[in-house]
Amino acid sequence: MPELPLGSATFRAAAVDLGGSSGRVVSATVDGERLRIDGVHRFRNRAFTDELGLRWDAQRLYRDALVGLTRLRREGPAFTSIGVDAWSGDYGLLGYDGLLDAPFHQRDARTERSFPIVEEILPAAEAFRTTGVTALPIMTIYQLAADREAGRLDTVQQMLLMPDLLGRWLGAADVAEATNVSSTGLALPRGGGWDVSRIEALGLPSRIFPDVVFPGTVTGRVSEGILAPGDATDITAVASHDTASAVIAVPARDQDFAYVSCGTWILTGVEVDHLITSDQAREAGFTNELGLDGTVRFLRIAAGLWIVNECMREWGLDDWGARSTAARRDLLARADAAPSAGVLVDTGDPRLLRPGQMTARIAELVAESGGRMPTDRAGVVRLVLESLGAFVARQVEEAATLSGVDVRVIHLVGGGSESSILAQAVADRSGRTVTAGPSEATSMGNLLVQARAHGAVHGGLADLRRMVRASTELRNYEPAPR
């Protein structure tokens, strides 16, 4: 276990947390039984389209993260460690000279062609019974199959998942972190590493898959010239799948809980100690992913605040300036006060997964439900948030039934935890108490793994969650009387 620098009174670290619409760098110190966030730097993440398809500007993301790291470093003591987490599925392909080109976006349509090709070779139903991982077109396995079909892997030397790509640029070794690997569709169950038999069956070059490490592994040191002169800052592998980090920071007191991690995606599930591979679980769209300390995150993924964000983009409210930020806040405040539309849509409908024309798609679903589309933007936002709440409540009930977990409390974390509409809708529809917060759960989970790896905190998940409760103001929502 790494040790804190000689003479350091507290442990200070930085979390680089990348999401589908924005990124942030969060710095914090561990002081006694509390994690104290002392700085946050936010930046936008936007995909772009070129002649090949929908892509990510990974190098710009890295530059924006560096701006945040250097700014927060100037505002306090040196960082003992930096950890990076991001969304799952996407990756960068590297040759001898570095990144070959911009990584593809998981929503690019190319996987519509590769999905049936993989299904023919590795049927999804059989894979689920073995690994517990359900088949989704956004997964790494289908993206790599598309790359193979296009001949893009011929000169590739390394494939790095998004958080590990940024870690490499900071100075880390080329590795793949286990919680993220577990969601690729190419992993052995329970953190067993890459599944070579599946890789070879698809004709993928095994040379491009890096060694797998577990959360808490120090993978390198930040290169000279990135931070302040004389800094000796480790790069620590965290639970780099952003949902895995978020679930670490669920402030649960016992095991009778469900979690809802709500950002661009909304992930609803329970924490268990074994894979759930029943046909009912597969048919319901649930998957099993690795969590910290060998836990299993049994969950379902669906569109979350992506739906609201796409509406905002359609309305011209997606700029990053102060004026757009104020307009978005005003719209959300008006949504809080708006009357309910009296109709709900199924936010799990696949029509809501693609970008563009989001309000028209919502209107189509409203019409199919026999309701009327709100005529103002605040009403549309409220409709989406209430519909997300109803969807989550159904998923909680299904997760509880399939897993046998006696869910008594639902923990809502991430950006969606700031929405009282969403939290109250989940409580009302589920008939269970909802505890909202922390909104920075992913960054907190990231930071706590770093702190434990460097000896600043000790214990298991229950101890880390106790620190979250001591460090966060939480809000409870009770179901309305029926």
Tab-separated table of C-alpha atoms in Angstrom:
chain	number	residue	atom	x	y	z
A	1	MET	CA	0.000	0.000	0.000
A	2	PRO	CA	1.441	3.448	-0.901
A	3	GLU	CA	2.166	5.758	1.994
A	4	LEU	CA	1.333	9.424	2.406
A	5	PRO	CA	4.240	11.819	1.853
A	6	LEU	CA	6.329	12.382	4.977
A	7	GLY	CA	4.931	15.236	7.053
A	8	SER	CA	1.588	15.492	5.231
A	9	ALA	CA	-1.246	16.354	7.619
A	10	THR	CA	-4.042	15.354	5.276
A	11	PHE	CA	-4.506	13.389	2.096
A	12	ARG	CA	-5.435	15.447	-0.994
A	13	ALA	CA	-6.401	13.917	-4.307
A	14	ALA	CA	-8.156	14.783	-7.552
A	15	ALA	CA	-10.860	12.881	-9.400
A	16	VAL	CA	-11.233	13.309	-13.154
A	17	ASP	CA	-14.842	12.322	-13.841
A	18	LEU	CA	-15.977	12.242	-17.465
A	19	GLY	CA	-19.627	11.992	-18.440
A	20	GLY	CA	-21.476	11.890	-21.728
A	21	SER	CA	-22.360	15.599	-21.739
A	22	SER	CA	-19.833	17.142	-19.352
A	23	GLY	CA	-16.702	16.462	-17.371
A	24	ARG	CA	-15.359	17.656	-14.058
A	25	VAL	CA	-12.238	17.645	-11.991
A	26	VAL	CA	-12.948	17.453	-8.268
A	27	SER	CA	-10.312	17.896	-5.587
A	28	ALA	CA	-10.783	16.854	-1.981
A	29	THR	CA	-9.001	16.167	1.274
A	30	VAL	CA	-9.563	13.438	3.807
A	31	ASP	CA	-9.546	14.894	7.285
A	32	GLY	CA	-10.515	12.496	10.042
A	33	GLU	CA	-13.867	10.896	9.209
A	34	ARG	CA	-14.819	13.349	6.467
A	35	LEU	CA	-14.145	13.780	2.795
A	36	ARG	CA	-14.057	17.515	2.132
A	37	ILE	CA	-14.434	18.658	-1.472
A	38	ASP	CA	-12.328	21.790	-1.862
A	39	GLY	CA	-12.628	22.492	-5.576
A	40	VAL	CA	-14.649	21.650	-8.688
A	41	HIS	CA	-13.815	22.514	-12.282
A	42	ARG	CA	-16.466	21.684	-14.892
A	43	PHE	CA	-16.229	21.548	-18.660
A	44	ARG	CA	-18.371	20.485	-21.572
A	45	ASN	CA	-18.151	17.219	-23.467
A	46	ARG	CA	-19.668	17.269	-26.924
A	47	ALA	CA	-19.499	14.647	-29.643
A	48	PHE	CA	-18.924	15.601	-33.263
A	49	THR	CA	-19.788	14.032	-36.606
A	50	ASP	CA	-17.401	13.499	-39.487
A	51	GLU	CA	-17.446	11.338	-42.608
A	52	LEU	CA	-16.958	8.181	-40.500
A	53	GLY	CA	-19.679	8.798	-37.951
A	54	LEU	CA	-20.314	10.075	-34.428
A	55	ARG	CA	-17.116	10.546	-32.419
A	56	TRP	CA	-15.536	11.936	-29.245
A	57	ASP	CA	-12.823	14.598	-29.132
A	58	ALA	CA	-10.758	12.706	-26.550
A	59	GLN	CA	-7.752	14.993	-26.839
A	60	ARG	CA	-9.862	18.036	-26.084
A	61	LEU	CA	-11.322	16.229	-23.073
A	62	TYR	CA	-7.782	15.612	-21.865
A	63	ARG	CA	-6.801	19.259	-22.355
A	64	ASP	CA	-9.887	20.403	-20.461
A	65	ALA	CA	-9.098	17.975	-17.648
A	66	LEU	CA	-5.540	19.347	-17.489
A	67	VAL	CA	-6.881	22.881	-17.130
A	68	GLY	CA	-8.932	21.720	-14.150
A	69	LEU	CA	-6.075	19.784	-12.570
A	70	THR	CA	-3.605	22.663	-12.837
A	71	ARG	CA	-6.153	25.197	-11.570
A	72	LEU	CA	-7.123	23.130	-8.536
A	73	ARG	CA	-3.486	22.302	-7.825
A	74	ARG	CA	-2.713	26.037	-7.592
A	75	GLU	CA	-5.523	26.472	-5.059
A	76	GLY	CA	-4.199	23.990	-2.493
A	77	PRO	CA	-1.521	21.503	-1.467
A	78	ALA	CA	-0.056	18.960	-3.868
A	79	PHE	CA	-2.139	15.979	-4.867
A	80	THR	CA	-0.990	12.649	-3.516
A	81	SER	CA	-2.968	10.911	-6.248
A	82	ILE	CA	-5.179	11.377	-9.318
A	83	GLY	CA	-7.830	8.906	-10.522
A	84	VAL	CA	-9.898	8.886	-13.715
A	85	ASP	CA	-13.380	7.469	-14.290
A	86	ALA	CA	-15.648	7.713	-17.327
A	87	TRP	CA	-18.600	6.136	-19.077
A	88	SER	CA	-18.280	2.553	-20.277
A	89	GLY	CA	-18.164	1.038	-23.733
A	90	ASP	CA	-15.996	3.497	-25.642
A	91	TYR	CA	-12.247	3.321	-26.200
A	92	GLY	CA	-9.278	4.688	-28.114
A	93	LEU	CA	-7.189	2.738	-30.605
A	94	LEU	CA	-3.453	3.363	-30.471
A	95	GLY	CA	-0.629	2.667	-32.910
A	96	TYR	CA	3.104	3.143	-32.491
A	97	ASP	CA	2.689	6.921	-32.649
A	98	GLY	CA	-0.248	7.224	-30.255
A	99	LEU	CA	-3.987	7.627	-30.807
A	100	LEU	CA	-4.908	6.684	-34.374
A	101	ASP	CA	-7.999	8.893	-34.583
A	102	ALA	CA	-10.940	10.170	-32.560
A	103	PRO	CA	-12.792	7.432	-30.625
A	104	PHE	CA	-16.226	6.471	-31.861
A	105	HIS	CA	-19.306	7.346	-29.827
A	106	GLN	CA	-21.256	4.369	-28.483
A	107	ARG	CA	-24.435	5.720	-30.098
A	108	ASP	CA	-22.932	5.638	-33.587
A	109	ALA	CA	-25.067	3.551	-35.936
A	110	ARG	CA	-22.197	1.250	-36.979
A	111	THR	CA	-23.104	-1.285	-34.271
A	112	GLU	CA	-26.465	-1.885	-35.967
A	113	ARG	CA	-24.462	-3.829	-38.567
A	114	SER	CA	-22.047	-5.568	-36.195
A	115	PHE	CA	-24.648	-6.654	-33.622
A	116	PRO	CA	-26.111	-9.491	-35.744
A	117	ILE	CA	-22.600	-10.577	-36.778
A	118	VAL	CA	-21.587	-11.067	-33.130
A	119	GLU	CA	-24.923	-12.718	-32.320
A	120	GLU	CA	-24.285	-15.330	-34.996
A	121	ILE	CA	-20.907	-16.249	-33.456
A	122	LEU	CA	-21.621	-15.655	-29.746
A	123	PRO	CA	-25.348	-15.834	-29.004
A	124	ALA	CA	-26.276	-13.289	-26.346
A	125	ALA	CA	-28.543	-15.670	-24.421
A	126	GLU	CA	-25.725	-18.177	-23.935
A	127	ALA	CA	-23.300	-15.428	-22.930
A	128	PHE	CA	-25.710	-14.139	-20.294
A	129	ARG	CA	-26.017	-17.554	-18.673
A	130	THR	CA	-22.214	-17.671	-18.347
A	131	THR	CA	-21.254	-14.075	-17.582
A	132	GLY	CA	-24.471	-12.361	-16.510
A	133	VAL	CA	-23.800	-9.521	-18.979
A	134	THR	CA	-26.710	-8.548	-21.198
A	135	ALA	CA	-26.253	-7.536	-24.822
A	136	LEU	CA	-26.453	-3.828	-25.643
A	137	PRO	CA	-25.275	-2.297	-28.949
A	138	ILE	CA	-23.289	0.363	-27.052
A	139	MET	CA	-20.924	-2.251	-25.603
A	140	THR	CA	-17.239	-2.565	-26.488
A	141	ILE	CA	-17.697	-6.015	-28.036
A	142	TYR	CA	-19.977	-4.699	-30.789
A	143	GLN	CA	-17.849	-1.631	-31.409
A	144	LEU	CA	-14.681	-3.696	-31.803
A	145	ALA	CA	-16.528	-6.068	-34.137
A	146	ALA	CA	-17.464	-3.024	-36.249
A	147	ASP	CA	-13.820	-1.917	-36.257
A	148	ARG	CA	-12.724	-5.387	-37.356
A	149	GLU	CA	-15.244	-5.416	-40.212
A	150	ALA	CA	-13.946	-2.014	-41.335
A	151	GLY	CA	-10.296	-3.151	-41.209
A	152	ARG	CA	-9.493	-0.575	-38.530
A	153	LEU	CA	-7.666	-3.017	-36.232
A	154	ASP	CA	-4.921	-4.073	-38.647
A	155	THR	CA	-2.317	-1.574	-37.402
A	156	VAL	CA	-3.574	-1.179	-33.824
A	157	GLN	CA	-1.120	-1.911	-31.030
A	158	GLN	CA	-3.353	-1.179	-28.045
A	159	MET	CA	-7.002	-0.640	-27.155
A	160	LEU	CA	-7.594	1.512	-24.091
A	161	LEU	CA	-10.980	2.167	-22.515
A	162	MET	CA	-11.670	5.889	-22.127
A	163	PRO	CA	-10.528	6.400	-18.496
A	164	ASP	CA	-7.383	4.354	-19.105
A	165	LEU	CA	-6.641	6.386	-22.247
A	166	LEU	CA	-6.611	9.612	-20.230
A	167	GLY	CA	-4.592	7.876	-17.530
A	168	ARG	CA	-1.986	6.971	-20.148
A	169	TRP	CA	-1.696	10.581	-21.271
A	170	LEU	CA	-1.176	11.616	-17.644
A	171	GLY	CA	1.665	9.102	-17.271
A	172	ALA	CA	0.077	5.777	-16.285
A	173	ALA	CA	0.933	2.379	-17.706
A	174	ASP	CA	-1.332	0.876	-20.357
A	175	VAL	CA	-3.878	-1.074	-18.320
A	176	ALA	CA	-7.582	-1.869	-18.200
A	177	GLU	CA	-9.447	-1.464	-14.911
A	178	ALA	CA	-11.577	-4.435	-13.876
A	179	THR	CA	-14.961	-2.794	-13.190
A	180	ASN	CA	-14.936	-1.233	-16.632
A	181	VAL	CA	-13.702	-4.408	-18.294
A	182	SER	CA	-16.666	-6.253	-16.774
A	183	SER	CA	-19.115	-4.275	-18.927
A	184	THR	CA	-17.327	-4.756	-22.277
A	185	GLY	CA	-18.910	-8.113	-23.192
A	186	LEU	CA	-15.400	-9.536	-23.514
A	187	ALA	CA	-14.654	-10.335	-19.869
A	188	LEU	CA	-14.657	-13.419	-17.724
A	189	PRO	CA	-17.122	-13.135	-14.828
A	190	ARG	CA	-16.282	-11.738	-11.381
A	191	GLY	CA	-13.118	-9.877	-12.399
A	192	GLY	CA	-11.453	-12.820	-14.111
A	193	GLY	CA	-9.872	-10.661	-16.828
A	194	TRP	CA	-10.322	-10.779	-20.578
A	195	ASP	CA	-12.122	-13.791	-22.053
A	196	VAL	CA	-9.582	-14.923	-24.641
A	197	SER	CA	-11.944	-17.518	-26.110
A	198	ARG	CA	-14.533	-14.837	-26.968
A	199	ILE	CA	-11.877	-12.500	-28.310
A	200	GLU	CA	-10.466	-15.190	-30.593
A	201	ALA	CA	-13.919	-16.369	-31.699
A	202	LEU	CA	-14.613	-12.877	-33.044
A	203	GLY	CA	-11.258	-12.683	-34.809
A	204	LEU	CA	-10.083	-9.770	-32.667
A	205	PRO	CA	-6.309	-9.402	-32.189
A	206	SER	CA	-5.528	-10.434	-28.598
A	207	ARG	CA	-2.390	-8.252	-28.599
A	208	ILE	CA	-4.439	-5.069	-28.284
A	209	PHE	CA	-5.999	-5.933	-24.904
A	210	PRO	CA	-3.992	-4.536	-21.950
A	211	ASP	CA	-3.412	-6.149	-18.571
A	212	VAL	CA	-6.325	-5.901	-16.150
A	213	VAL	CA	-5.869	-4.219	-12.744
A	214	PHE	CA	-8.223	-3.742	-9.803
A	215	PRO	CA	-9.311	-0.512	-8.096
A	216	GLY	CA	-6.616	0.814	-5.791
A	217	THR	CA	-3.692	-0.174	-8.021
A	218	VAL	CA	-1.088	2.561	-8.532
A	219	THR	CA	-0.454	2.495	-12.284
A	220	GLY	CA	2.130	5.249	-12.642
A	221	ARG	CA	3.115	8.765	-11.717
A	222	VAL	CA	1.993	12.014	-13.309
A	223	SER	CA	4.570	13.070	-15.876
A	224	GLU	CA	6.851	16.008	-15.101
A	225	GLY	CA	5.609	19.349	-16.355
A	226	ILE	CA	1.911	18.548	-16.005
A	227	LEU	CA	1.451	19.834	-12.455
A	228	ALA	CA	3.672	22.012	-10.243
A	229	PRO	CA	7.462	21.512	-10.277
A	230	GLY	CA	8.560	18.966	-7.710
A	231	ASP	CA	5.149	17.290	-7.378
A	232	ALA	CA	5.266	13.508	-7.045
A	233	THR	CA	1.666	12.546	-7.778
A	234	ASP	CA	0.595	8.944	-8.266
A	235	ILE	CA	-2.006	7.831	-10.771
A	236	THR	CA	-4.318	5.378	-9.039
A	237	ALA	CA	-6.757	3.071	-10.785
A	238	VAL	CA	-10.176	3.676	-9.272
A	239	ALA	CA	-13.463	1.927	-10.050
A	240	SER	CA	-13.173	3.576	-13.448
A	241	HIS	CA	-16.631	2.632	-14.698
A	242	ASP	CA	-18.389	5.792	-13.519
A	243	THR	CA	-21.395	3.872	-12.187
A	244	ALA	CA	-19.105	1.619	-10.154
A	245	SER	CA	-17.612	4.732	-8.540
A	246	ALA	CA	-21.068	6.216	-7.954
A	247	VAL	CA	-22.325	3.076	-6.205
A	248	ILE	CA	-19.343	3.164	-3.837
A	249	ALA	CA	-20.644	6.535	-2.628
A	250	VAL	CA	-24.229	5.367	-2.069
A	251	PRO	CA	-24.741	6.379	1.595
A	252	ALA	CA	-26.496	3.131	2.562
A	253	ARG	CA	-26.561	1.892	6.158
A	254	ASP	CA	-27.322	-1.763	5.340
A	255	GLN	CA	-27.910	-4.074	2.383
A	256	ASP	CA	-31.655	-3.460	1.989
A	257	PHE	CA	-31.383	-0.744	-0.628
A	258	ALA	CA	-31.633	-0.048	-4.323
A	259	TYR	CA	-29.551	2.588	-6.073
A	260	VAL	CA	-30.375	4.920	-8.918
A	261	SER	CA	-27.373	6.585	-10.519
A	262	CYS	CA	-28.833	9.316	-12.684
A	263	GLY	CA	-26.819	11.319	-15.179
A	264	THR	CA	-26.881	11.111	-18.972
A	265	TRP	CA	-27.841	7.476	-18.413
A	266	ILE	CA	-29.979	6.236	-15.565
A	267	LEU	CA	-28.856	2.996	-13.948
A	268	THR	CA	-31.148	1.279	-11.478
A	269	GLY	CA	-30.246	-1.784	-9.484
A	270	VAL	CA	-29.187	-3.545	-6.312
A	271	GLU	CA	-25.873	-4.695	-4.889
A	272	VAL	CA	-25.438	-8.455	-4.457
A	273	ASP	CA	-22.635	-10.954	-3.899
A	274	HIS	CA	-23.359	-13.303	-6.803
A	275	LEU	CA	-24.295	-13.245	-10.487
A	276	ILE	CA	-27.996	-13.362	-11.345
A	277	THR	CA	-28.275	-15.187	-14.664
A	278	SER	CA	-31.899	-16.327	-14.847
A	279	ASP	CA	-33.817	-16.110	-18.104
A	280	GLN	CA	-36.195	-13.677	-16.381
A	281	ALA	CA	-33.296	-11.321	-15.594
A	282	ARG	CA	-32.053	-11.428	-19.191
A	283	GLU	CA	-35.509	-10.887	-20.658
A	284	ALA	CA	-36.009	-7.907	-18.328
A	285	GLY	CA	-32.809	-6.297	-19.651
A	286	PHE	CA	-30.741	-6.517	-16.467
A	287	THR	CA	-26.990	-7.032	-16.428
A	288	ASN	CA	-24.290	-7.933	-13.888
A	289	GLU	CA	-21.223	-5.712	-13.553
A	290	LEU	CA	-18.301	-5.831	-11.168
A	291	GLY	CA	-18.277	-3.477	-8.197
A	292	LEU	CA	-15.683	-2.679	-5.559
A	293	ASP	CA	-14.328	-5.520	-3.422
A	294	GLY	CA	-15.908	-8.247	-5.552
A	295	THR	CA	-19.498	-7.023	-5.252
A	296	VAL	CA	-21.912	-7.353	-8.167
A	297	ARG	CA	-23.980	-4.472	-9.496
A	298	PHE	CA	-27.198	-6.030	-10.778
A	299	LEU	CA	-28.794	-3.253	-12.799
A	300	ARG	CA	-30.589	-2.034	-15.855
A	301	ILE	CA	-29.366	0.863	-17.967
A	302	ALA	CA	-31.675	3.264	-19.802
A	303	ALA	CA	-31.751	6.829	-21.064
A	304	GLY	CA	-31.676	9.337	-18.195
A	305	LEU	CA	-31.094	13.082	-18.238
A	306	TRP	CA	-29.998	12.586	-21.844
A	307	ILE	CA	-33.658	13.112	-22.757
A	308	VAL	CA	-33.791	16.481	-20.968
A	309	ASN	CA	-30.367	17.467	-22.336
A	310	GLU	CA	-31.482	16.739	-25.890
A	311	CYS	CA	-34.563	18.914	-25.370
A	312	MET	CA	-32.319	21.689	-24.046
A	313	ARG	CA	-30.101	21.359	-27.119
A	314	GLU	CA	-33.137	21.572	-29.383
A	315	TRP	CA	-34.221	24.755	-27.574
A	316	GLY	CA	-30.759	26.328	-27.909
A	317	LEU	CA	-30.028	26.071	-24.180
A	318	ASP	CA	-26.954	23.871	-24.401
A	319	ASP	CA	-24.311	26.603	-24.576
A	320	TRP	CA	-21.743	26.635	-21.773
A	321	GLY	CA	-21.925	30.346	-21.031
A	322	ALA	CA	-23.444	32.077	-18.019
A	323	ARG	CA	-26.553	33.183	-19.943
A	324	SER	CA	-27.463	29.634	-21.028
A	325	THR	CA	-26.699	28.262	-17.576
A	326	ALA	CA	-29.042	30.810	-16.004
A	327	ALA	CA	-31.732	30.027	-18.606
A	328	ARG	CA	-31.482	26.297	-17.869
A	329	ARG	CA	-31.763	26.904	-14.127
A	330	ASP	CA	-34.789	29.141	-14.685
A	331	LEU	CA	-36.434	26.471	-16.842
A	332	LEU	CA	-35.858	23.774	-14.199
A	333	ALA	CA	-37.279	26.068	-11.518
A	334	ARG	CA	-40.388	26.673	-13.631
A	335	ALA	CA	-40.692	22.902	-14.165
A	336	ASP	CA	-40.803	22.492	-10.364
A	337	ALA	CA	-43.812	24.820	-10.255
A	338	ALA	CA	-45.521	23.525	-13.400
A	339	PRO	CA	-48.639	21.338	-13.095
A	340	SER	CA	-48.355	17.681	-13.952
A	341	ALA	CA	-49.316	16.824	-17.517
A	342	GLY	CA	-51.381	13.923	-16.225
A	343	VAL	CA	-49.689	11.537	-18.661
A	344	LEU	CA	-46.459	9.541	-18.585
A	345	VAL	CA	-44.282	8.152	-21.369
A	346	ASP	CA	-42.041	5.094	-21.320
A	347	THR	CA	-38.543	6.568	-21.029
A	348	GLY	CA	-37.149	3.103	-21.751
A	349	ASP	CA	-38.468	3.324	-25.324
A	350	PRO	CA	-35.540	2.911	-27.771
A	351	ARG	CA	-36.797	5.868	-29.826
A	352	LEU	CA	-35.416	8.143	-27.096
A	353	LEU	CA	-31.851	6.837	-27.422
A	354	ARG	CA	-30.870	8.606	-30.642
A	355	PRO	CA	-29.942	12.290	-30.817
A	356	GLY	CA	-32.106	14.922	-32.486
A	357	GLN	CA	-35.840	15.770	-32.663
A	358	MET	CA	-36.356	14.754	-29.046
A	359	THR	CA	-39.511	16.807	-28.404
A	360	ALA	CA	-41.154	15.306	-31.498
A	361	ARG	CA	-40.352	11.811	-30.230
A	362	ILE	CA	-41.763	12.628	-26.818
A	363	ALA	CA	-44.908	14.024	-28.457
A	364	GLU	CA	-45.275	10.787	-30.422
A	365	LEU	CA	-45.108	8.754	-27.204
A	366	VAL	CA	-47.563	11.101	-25.473
A	367	ALA	CA	-50.032	10.657	-28.323
A	368	GLU	CA	-49.669	6.875	-28.098
A	369	SER	CA	-50.468	7.135	-24.370
A	370	GLY	CA	-53.658	9.028	-25.140
A	371	GLY	CA	-52.508	12.288	-23.571
A	372	ARG	CA	-51.711	15.812	-24.673
A	373	MET	CA	-48.215	17.167	-25.090
A	374	PRO	CA	-47.534	20.177	-22.822
A	375	THR	CA	-47.443	23.405	-24.765
A	376	ASP	CA	-44.603	24.995	-22.782
A	377	ARG	CA	-41.017	23.890	-22.155
A	378	ALA	CA	-41.348	23.713	-18.371
A	379	GLY	CA	-44.263	21.301	-18.775
A	380	VAL	CA	-42.211	19.103	-21.122
A	381	VAL	CA	-39.340	18.938	-18.619
A	382	ARG	CA	-41.726	18.023	-15.802
A	383	LEU	CA	-43.331	15.345	-17.959
A	384	VAL	CA	-39.919	13.777	-18.694
A	385	LEU	CA	-38.788	13.852	-15.046
A	386	GLU	CA	-42.051	12.357	-13.776
A	387	SER	CA	-41.846	9.688	-16.472
A	388	LEU	CA	-38.269	8.881	-15.489
A	389	GLY	CA	-39.468	8.512	-11.890
A	390	ALA	CA	-42.202	6.064	-12.887
A	391	PHE	CA	-39.735	4.089	-15.005
A	392	VAL	CA	-37.227	3.894	-12.149
A	393	ALA	CA	-39.887	2.724	-9.707
A	394	ARG	CA	-40.766	-0.165	-12.028
A	395	GLN	CA	-37.098	-1.085	-12.365
A	396	VAL	CA	-36.576	-1.052	-8.602
A	397	GLU	CA	-39.510	-3.416	-8.136
A	398	GLU	CA	-38.201	-5.735	-10.825
A	399	ALA	CA	-34.642	-5.670	-9.450
A	400	ALA	CA	-35.938	-6.526	-5.985
A	401	THR	CA	-38.047	-9.406	-7.292
A	402	LEU	CA	-35.289	-10.871	-9.479
A	403	SER	CA	-32.568	-10.566	-6.830
A	404	GLY	CA	-34.489	-11.323	-3.655
A	405	VAL	CA	-33.225	-8.105	-2.027
A	406	ASP	CA	-35.784	-6.624	0.382
A	407	VAL	CA	-35.518	-3.028	-0.827
A	408	ARG	CA	-36.605	-0.581	1.858
A	409	VAL	CA	-34.750	2.573	0.775
A	410	ILE	CA	-33.928	3.860	-2.703
A	411	HIS	CA	-30.744	5.919	-2.953
A	412	LEU	CA	-30.780	8.473	-5.783
A	413	VAL	CA	-27.286	9.745	-6.567
A	414	GLY	CA	-25.642	11.771	-9.321
A	415	GLY	CA	-26.917	14.874	-11.082
A	416	GLY	CA	-30.507	13.611	-11.037
A	417	SER	CA	-30.515	13.644	-7.233
A	418	GLU	CA	-30.855	17.441	-7.398
A	419	SER	CA	-34.301	17.140	-9.003
A	420	SER	CA	-37.079	17.129	-6.424
A	421	ILE	CA	-39.547	16.216	-9.191
A	422	LEU	CA	-37.624	13.042	-10.006
A	423	ALA	CA	-37.006	12.068	-6.372
A	424	GLN	CA	-40.642	12.564	-5.341
A	425	ALA	CA	-41.899	10.713	-8.425
A	426	VAL	CA	-39.714	7.702	-7.551
A	427	ALA	CA	-40.977	7.774	-3.942
A	428	ASP	CA	-44.639	8.096	-4.950
A	429	ARG	CA	-44.528	5.394	-7.609
A	430	SER	CA	-42.434	2.918	-5.602
A	431	GLY	CA	-44.052	3.474	-2.188
A	432	ARG	CA	-40.558	3.623	-0.667
A	433	THR	CA	-38.423	6.298	0.982
A	434	VAL	CA	-36.005	7.959	-1.428
A	435	THR	CA	-32.745	9.398	-0.105
A	436	ALA	CA	-31.276	11.918	-2.546
A	437	GLY	CA	-27.565	12.681	-2.675
A	438	PRO	CA	-24.734	13.027	-3.074
A	439	SER	CA	-24.872	14.685	-6.492
A	440	GLU	CA	-21.096	14.228	-6.824
A	441	ALA	CA	-21.303	10.520	-5.977
A	442	THR	CA	-19.059	9.395	-8.819
A	443	SER	CA	-16.257	11.766	-7.858
A	444	MET	CA	-16.623	10.862	-4.191
A	445	GLY	CA	-16.390	7.150	-4.935
A	446	ASN	CA	-13.343	7.828	-7.103
A	447	LEU	CA	-11.660	9.843	-4.337
A	448	LEU	CA	-12.444	7.351	-1.571
A	449	VAL	CA	-10.816	4.493	-3.480
A	450	GLN	CA	-7.714	6.638	-3.898
A	451	ALA	CA	-7.739	7.521	-0.207
A	452	ARG	CA	-8.008	3.876	0.812
A	453	ALA	CA	-5.261	2.845	-1.587
A	454	HIS	CA	-2.918	5.395	0.001
A	455	GLY	CA	-3.771	4.558	3.606
A	456	ALA	CA	-5.755	7.719	4.365
A	457	VAL	CA	-8.887	5.677	5.129
A	458	HIS	CA	-9.348	2.042	6.064
A	459	GLY	CA	-11.995	-0.630	5.893
A	460	GLY	CA	-14.532	-1.957	3.441
A	461	LEU	CA	-17.493	-0.541	1.580
A	462	ALA	CA	-19.497	0.029	4.769
A	463	ASP	CA	-16.686	2.205	6.145
A	464	LEU	CA	-16.429	4.235	2.934
A	465	ARG	CA	-20.192	4.759	2.939
A	466	ARG	CA	-20.090	5.924	6.536
A	467	MET	CA	-17.667	8.628	5.409
A	468	VAL	CA	-20.077	9.629	2.643
A	469	ARG	CA	-22.906	10.048	5.176
A	470	ALA	CA	-20.654	12.151	7.403
A	471	SER	CA	-19.588	14.322	4.474
A	472	THR	CA	-22.876	14.971	2.650
A	473	GLU	CA	-26.184	16.688	3.261
A	474	LEU	CA	-28.878	14.194	2.269
A	475	ARG	CA	-32.591	14.769	1.558
A	476	ASN	CA	-35.370	12.264	2.215
A	477	TYR	CA	-38.578	12.019	0.187
A	478	GLU	CA	-41.508	10.039	1.504
A	479	PRO	CA	-44.249	8.593	-0.728
A	480	ALA	CA	-47.462	10.586	-0.800
A	481	PRO	CA	-50.372	8.956	1.059
A	482	ARG	CA	-52.573	6.870	-1.209
